[in-house]
CSV table of C-alpha atoms in Angstrom, one decimal:
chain,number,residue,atom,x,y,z
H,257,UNK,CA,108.2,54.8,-27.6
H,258,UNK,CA,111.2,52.5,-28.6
H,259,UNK,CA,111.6,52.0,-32.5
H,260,UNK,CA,112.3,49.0,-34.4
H,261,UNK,CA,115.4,47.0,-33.0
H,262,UNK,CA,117.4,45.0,-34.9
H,263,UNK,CA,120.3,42.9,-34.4
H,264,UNK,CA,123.3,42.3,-35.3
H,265,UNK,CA,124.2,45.7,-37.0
H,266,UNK,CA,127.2,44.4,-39.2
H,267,UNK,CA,128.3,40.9,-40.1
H,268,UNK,CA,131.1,39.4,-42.2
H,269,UNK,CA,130.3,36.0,-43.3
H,270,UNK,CA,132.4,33.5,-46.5
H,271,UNK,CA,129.6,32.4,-49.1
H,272,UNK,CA,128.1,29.3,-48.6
H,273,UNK,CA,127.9,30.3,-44.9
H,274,UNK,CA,124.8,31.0,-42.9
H,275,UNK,CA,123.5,33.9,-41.3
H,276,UNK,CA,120.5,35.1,-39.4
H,277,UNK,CA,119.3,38.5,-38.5
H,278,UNK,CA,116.8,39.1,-35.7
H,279,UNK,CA,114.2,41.8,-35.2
H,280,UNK,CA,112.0,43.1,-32.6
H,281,UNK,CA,108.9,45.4,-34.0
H,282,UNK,CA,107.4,48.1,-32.3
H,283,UNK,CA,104.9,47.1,-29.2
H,284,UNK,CA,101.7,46.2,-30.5
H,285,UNK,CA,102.4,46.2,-34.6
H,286,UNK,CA,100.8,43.6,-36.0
H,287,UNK,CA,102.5,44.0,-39.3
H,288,UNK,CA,106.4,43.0,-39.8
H,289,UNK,CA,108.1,43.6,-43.4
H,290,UNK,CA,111.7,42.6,-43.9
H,291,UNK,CA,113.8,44.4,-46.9
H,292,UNK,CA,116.7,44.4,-48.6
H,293,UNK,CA,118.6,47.2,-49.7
H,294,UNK,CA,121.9,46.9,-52.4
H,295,UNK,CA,124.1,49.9,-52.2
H,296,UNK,CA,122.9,52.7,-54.1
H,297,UNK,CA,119.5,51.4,-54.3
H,298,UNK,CA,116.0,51.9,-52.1
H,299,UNK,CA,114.7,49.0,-50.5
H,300,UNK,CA,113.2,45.5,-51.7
H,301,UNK,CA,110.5,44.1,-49.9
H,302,UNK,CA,110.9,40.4,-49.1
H,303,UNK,CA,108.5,39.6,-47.0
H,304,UNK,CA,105.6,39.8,-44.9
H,305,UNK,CA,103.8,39.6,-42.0
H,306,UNK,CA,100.6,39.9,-40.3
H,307,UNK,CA,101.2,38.7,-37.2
H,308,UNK,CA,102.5,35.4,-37.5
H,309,UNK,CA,101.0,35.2,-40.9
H,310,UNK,CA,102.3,35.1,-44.2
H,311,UNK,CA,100.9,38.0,-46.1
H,312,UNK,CA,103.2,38.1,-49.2
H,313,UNK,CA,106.5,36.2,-49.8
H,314,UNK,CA,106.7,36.6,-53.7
H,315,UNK,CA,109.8,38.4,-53.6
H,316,UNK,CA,111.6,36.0,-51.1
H,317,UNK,CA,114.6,34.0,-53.0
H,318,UNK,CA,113.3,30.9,-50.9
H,319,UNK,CA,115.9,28.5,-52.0
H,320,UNK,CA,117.8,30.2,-49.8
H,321,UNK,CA,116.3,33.1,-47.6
H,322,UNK,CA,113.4,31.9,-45.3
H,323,UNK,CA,111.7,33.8,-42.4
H,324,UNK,CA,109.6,33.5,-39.7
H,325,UNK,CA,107.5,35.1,-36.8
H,326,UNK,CA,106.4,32.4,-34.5
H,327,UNK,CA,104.7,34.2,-32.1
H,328,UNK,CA,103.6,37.0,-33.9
H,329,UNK,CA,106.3,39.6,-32.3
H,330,UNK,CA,109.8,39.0,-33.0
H,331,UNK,CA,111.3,38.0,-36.4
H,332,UNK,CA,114.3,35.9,-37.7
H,333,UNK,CA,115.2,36.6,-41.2
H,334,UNK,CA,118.1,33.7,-42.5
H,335,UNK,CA,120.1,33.4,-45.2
H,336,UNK,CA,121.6,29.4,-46.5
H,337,UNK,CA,123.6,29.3,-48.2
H,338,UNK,CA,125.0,32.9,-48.6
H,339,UNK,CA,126.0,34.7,-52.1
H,340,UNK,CA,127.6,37.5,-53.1
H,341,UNK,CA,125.1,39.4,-54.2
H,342,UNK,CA,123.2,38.4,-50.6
H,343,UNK,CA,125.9,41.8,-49.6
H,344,UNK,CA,123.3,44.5,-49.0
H,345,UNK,CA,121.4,45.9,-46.0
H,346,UNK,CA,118.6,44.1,-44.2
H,347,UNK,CA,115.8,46.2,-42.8
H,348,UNK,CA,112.7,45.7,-40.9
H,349,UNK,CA,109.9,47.7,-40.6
H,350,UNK,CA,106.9,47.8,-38.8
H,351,UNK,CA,103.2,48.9,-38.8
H,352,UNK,CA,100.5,49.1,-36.7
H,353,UNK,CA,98.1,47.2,-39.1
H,354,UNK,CA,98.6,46.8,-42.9
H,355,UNK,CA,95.0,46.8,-43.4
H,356,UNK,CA,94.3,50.5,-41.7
H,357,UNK,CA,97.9,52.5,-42.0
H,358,UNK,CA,100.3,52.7,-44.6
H,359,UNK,CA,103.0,54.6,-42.2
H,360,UNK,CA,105.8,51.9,-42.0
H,361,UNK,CA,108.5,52.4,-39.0
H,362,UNK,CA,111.9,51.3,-40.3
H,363,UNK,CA,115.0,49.6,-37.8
H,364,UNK,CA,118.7,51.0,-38.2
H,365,UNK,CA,119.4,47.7,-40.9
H,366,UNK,CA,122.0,45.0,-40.6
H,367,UNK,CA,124.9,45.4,-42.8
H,368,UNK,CA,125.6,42.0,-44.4
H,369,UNK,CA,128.9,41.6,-46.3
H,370,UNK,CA,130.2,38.2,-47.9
H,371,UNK,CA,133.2,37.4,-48.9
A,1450,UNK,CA,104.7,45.6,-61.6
A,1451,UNK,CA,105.5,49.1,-60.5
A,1452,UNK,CA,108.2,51.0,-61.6
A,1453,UNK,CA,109.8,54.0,-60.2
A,1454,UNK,CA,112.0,56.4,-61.4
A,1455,UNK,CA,114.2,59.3,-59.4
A,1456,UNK,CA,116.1,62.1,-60.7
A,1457,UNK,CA,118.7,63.4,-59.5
A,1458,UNK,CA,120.9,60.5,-58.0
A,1459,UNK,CA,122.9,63.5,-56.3
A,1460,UNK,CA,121.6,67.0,-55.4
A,1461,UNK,CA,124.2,69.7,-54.1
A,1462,UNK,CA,122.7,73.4,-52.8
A,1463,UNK,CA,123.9,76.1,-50.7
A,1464,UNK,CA,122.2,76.1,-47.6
A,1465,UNK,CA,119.3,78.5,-47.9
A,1466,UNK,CA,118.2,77.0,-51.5
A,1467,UNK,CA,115.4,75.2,-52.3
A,1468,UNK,CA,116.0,71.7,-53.4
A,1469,UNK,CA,113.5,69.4,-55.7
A,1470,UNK,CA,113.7,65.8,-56.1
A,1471,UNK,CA,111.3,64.1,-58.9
A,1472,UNK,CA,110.2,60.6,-59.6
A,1473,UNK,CA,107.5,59.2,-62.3
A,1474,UNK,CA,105.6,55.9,-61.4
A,1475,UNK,CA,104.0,53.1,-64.1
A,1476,UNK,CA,101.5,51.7,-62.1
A,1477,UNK,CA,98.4,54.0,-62.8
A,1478,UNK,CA,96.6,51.9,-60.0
A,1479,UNK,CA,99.1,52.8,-57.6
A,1480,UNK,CA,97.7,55.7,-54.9
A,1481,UNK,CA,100.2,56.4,-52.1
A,1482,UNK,CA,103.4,58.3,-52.6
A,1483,UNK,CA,105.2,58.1,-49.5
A,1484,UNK,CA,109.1,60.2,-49.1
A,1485,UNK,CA,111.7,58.8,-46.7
A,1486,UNK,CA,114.4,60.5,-45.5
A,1487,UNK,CA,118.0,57.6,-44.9
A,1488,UNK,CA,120.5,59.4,-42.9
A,1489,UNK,CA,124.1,57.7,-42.6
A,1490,UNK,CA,123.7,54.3,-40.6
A,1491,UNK,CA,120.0,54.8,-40.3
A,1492,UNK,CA,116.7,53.2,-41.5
A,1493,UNK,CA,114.1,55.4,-44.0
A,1494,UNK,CA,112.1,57.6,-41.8
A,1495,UNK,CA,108.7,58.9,-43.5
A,1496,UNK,CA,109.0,62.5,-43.8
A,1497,UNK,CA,105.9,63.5,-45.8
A,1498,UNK,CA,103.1,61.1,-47.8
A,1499,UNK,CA,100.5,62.1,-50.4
A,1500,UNK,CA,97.7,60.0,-51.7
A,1501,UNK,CA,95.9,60.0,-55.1
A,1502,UNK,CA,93.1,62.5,-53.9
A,1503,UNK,CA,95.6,65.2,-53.2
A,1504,UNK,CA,97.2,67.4,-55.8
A,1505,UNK,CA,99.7,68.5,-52.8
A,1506,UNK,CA,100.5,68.2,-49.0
A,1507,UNK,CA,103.0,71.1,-46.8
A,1508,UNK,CA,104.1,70.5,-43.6
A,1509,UNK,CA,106.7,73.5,-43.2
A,1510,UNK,CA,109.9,73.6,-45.4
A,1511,UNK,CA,108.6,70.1,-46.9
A,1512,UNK,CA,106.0,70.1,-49.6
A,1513,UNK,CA,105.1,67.1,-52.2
A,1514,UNK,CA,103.1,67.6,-55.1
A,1515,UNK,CA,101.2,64.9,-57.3
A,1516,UNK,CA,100.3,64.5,-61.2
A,1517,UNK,CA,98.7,61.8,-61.8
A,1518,UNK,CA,97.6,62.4,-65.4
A,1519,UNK,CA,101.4,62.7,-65.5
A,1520,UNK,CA,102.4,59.7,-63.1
A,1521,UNK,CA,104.9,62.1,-61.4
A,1522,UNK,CA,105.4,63.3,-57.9
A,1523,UNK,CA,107.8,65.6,-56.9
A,1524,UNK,CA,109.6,66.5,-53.0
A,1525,UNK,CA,110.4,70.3,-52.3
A,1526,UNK,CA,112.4,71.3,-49.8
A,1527,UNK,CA,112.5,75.2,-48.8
A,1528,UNK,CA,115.3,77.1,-47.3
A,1529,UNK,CA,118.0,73.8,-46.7
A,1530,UNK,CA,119.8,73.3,-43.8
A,1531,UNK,CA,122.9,71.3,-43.3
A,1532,UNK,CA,120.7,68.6,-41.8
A,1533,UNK,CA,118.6,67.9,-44.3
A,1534,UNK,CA,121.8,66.5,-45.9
A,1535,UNK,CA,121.1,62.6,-46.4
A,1536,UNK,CA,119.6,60.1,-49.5
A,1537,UNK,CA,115.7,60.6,-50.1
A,1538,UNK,CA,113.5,58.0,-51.5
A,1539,UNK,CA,110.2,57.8,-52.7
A,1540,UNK,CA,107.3,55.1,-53.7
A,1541,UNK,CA,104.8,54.1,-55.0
A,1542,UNK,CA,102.3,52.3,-53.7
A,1543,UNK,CA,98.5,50.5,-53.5
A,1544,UNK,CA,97.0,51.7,-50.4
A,1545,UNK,CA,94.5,49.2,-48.9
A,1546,UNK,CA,95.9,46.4,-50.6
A,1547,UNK,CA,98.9,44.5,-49.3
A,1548,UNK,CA,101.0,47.4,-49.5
A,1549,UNK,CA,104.1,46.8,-51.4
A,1550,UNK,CA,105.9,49.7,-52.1
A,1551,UNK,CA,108.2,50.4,-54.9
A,1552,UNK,CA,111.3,52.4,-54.1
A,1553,UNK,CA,113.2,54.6,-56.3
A,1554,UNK,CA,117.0,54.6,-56.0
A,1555,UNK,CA,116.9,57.5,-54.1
A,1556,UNK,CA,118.3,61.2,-54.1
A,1557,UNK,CA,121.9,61.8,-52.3
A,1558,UNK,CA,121.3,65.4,-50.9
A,1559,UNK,CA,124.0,67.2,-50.3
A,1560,UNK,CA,123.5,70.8,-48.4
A,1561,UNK,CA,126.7,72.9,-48.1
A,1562,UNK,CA,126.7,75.3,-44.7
């Protein structure tokens, strides 16, 4: 069964300058969560999804982070304009069904750094 | 909200030693304790789960354990290898509501061969 693919794994980016990470759950996962993890700290959920759904966003900086899942499967997390502090890791995990599992299935991350 | 707290932020052992990584929870309401396992590179891979019902849960050198009169939950890892050497997290969550977990900051485990 193939995991949780993400994509880029690294990017360099200047602040002020956009950037957008893509992921591609798990077949068949209904649920999509993206996080963000600072250096020497666990992850931060930002948001997320029930299929192309909403489910909770309350931790999403939306003046400048927004998300979606169009059709339910793949994801595109973007950031406009960037900030230092936007340097971190960007994971997405997926589940089968938030409402029947709790066993989350995390990607490999993409490494954001701005300079 | 929740908040978590891990102890130690590093871990060194010989291989062979048992290991133990602790973390205390504020959330009285929450009941799923989850452990991940971060290798270099990698995303968190559950390793082991406990819920609220369960004082504590084996599955071979890994065992958690649960107090929730205390609010802490523990990871023990038997007889380390060299490849258990990575950063552990756990947290804290509410099972059967959205699910948000809390993370600690996580445990860098370092086994020596």
């Amino acid at each position: 069964e193939a995991g949780v693919a993400q994509s880029p794994r690294y990017k360099i980016i200047e602040k002020r300058q956009s950037v957008a990470f893509w992921c591609n759950p798990i077949s068949g996962h209904a649920t999509l969560y993206w996080y963000q993890q600072i250096l020497g700290q666990g992850p931060k959920l930002l948001i997320q999804f029930q299929n192309n759904g909403v489910v909770d966003d309350s931790q999403l900086p939306k003046d400048r982070f927004s998300a979606e899942r169009l059709k339910g499967v793949d994801s595109t997390l973007k950031i406009q304009p960037a900030k230092l502090e936007d340097s971190a890791v960007y994971l997405c995990a997926s589940s089968l069904d938030w409402r029947s599992t709790d066993t989350q299935y995390f990607g490999p991350g993409t490494r954001l750094t701005v300079l | 909200g929740e908040n978590v707290e891990q102890h130690p932020s590093t871990l060194s052992v010989q291989e062979g030693d048992s290991a133990v990584i602790k973390c205390t929870y504020s959330d009285s309401a929450s009941n799923y304790f989850p452990w991940y396992k971060q290798e270099l590179g990698k995303g968190p891979q559950l390793i082991i789960d406990i819920r609220s019902n369960v004082g504590e849960k084996k599955d071979q050198r890994i065992a958690v354990t649960l107090n929730k009169t205390a609010k802490h939950f523990s990871l023990h890892i038997t007889e380390t290898q060299p490849e258990d050497s990575a950063v552990y997290f756990c947290a804290a969550a509410l099972s059967g509501g959205s699910y948000i977990p809390t993370f600690g900051r996580g445990t860098s485990l370092i086994v020596h061969p």
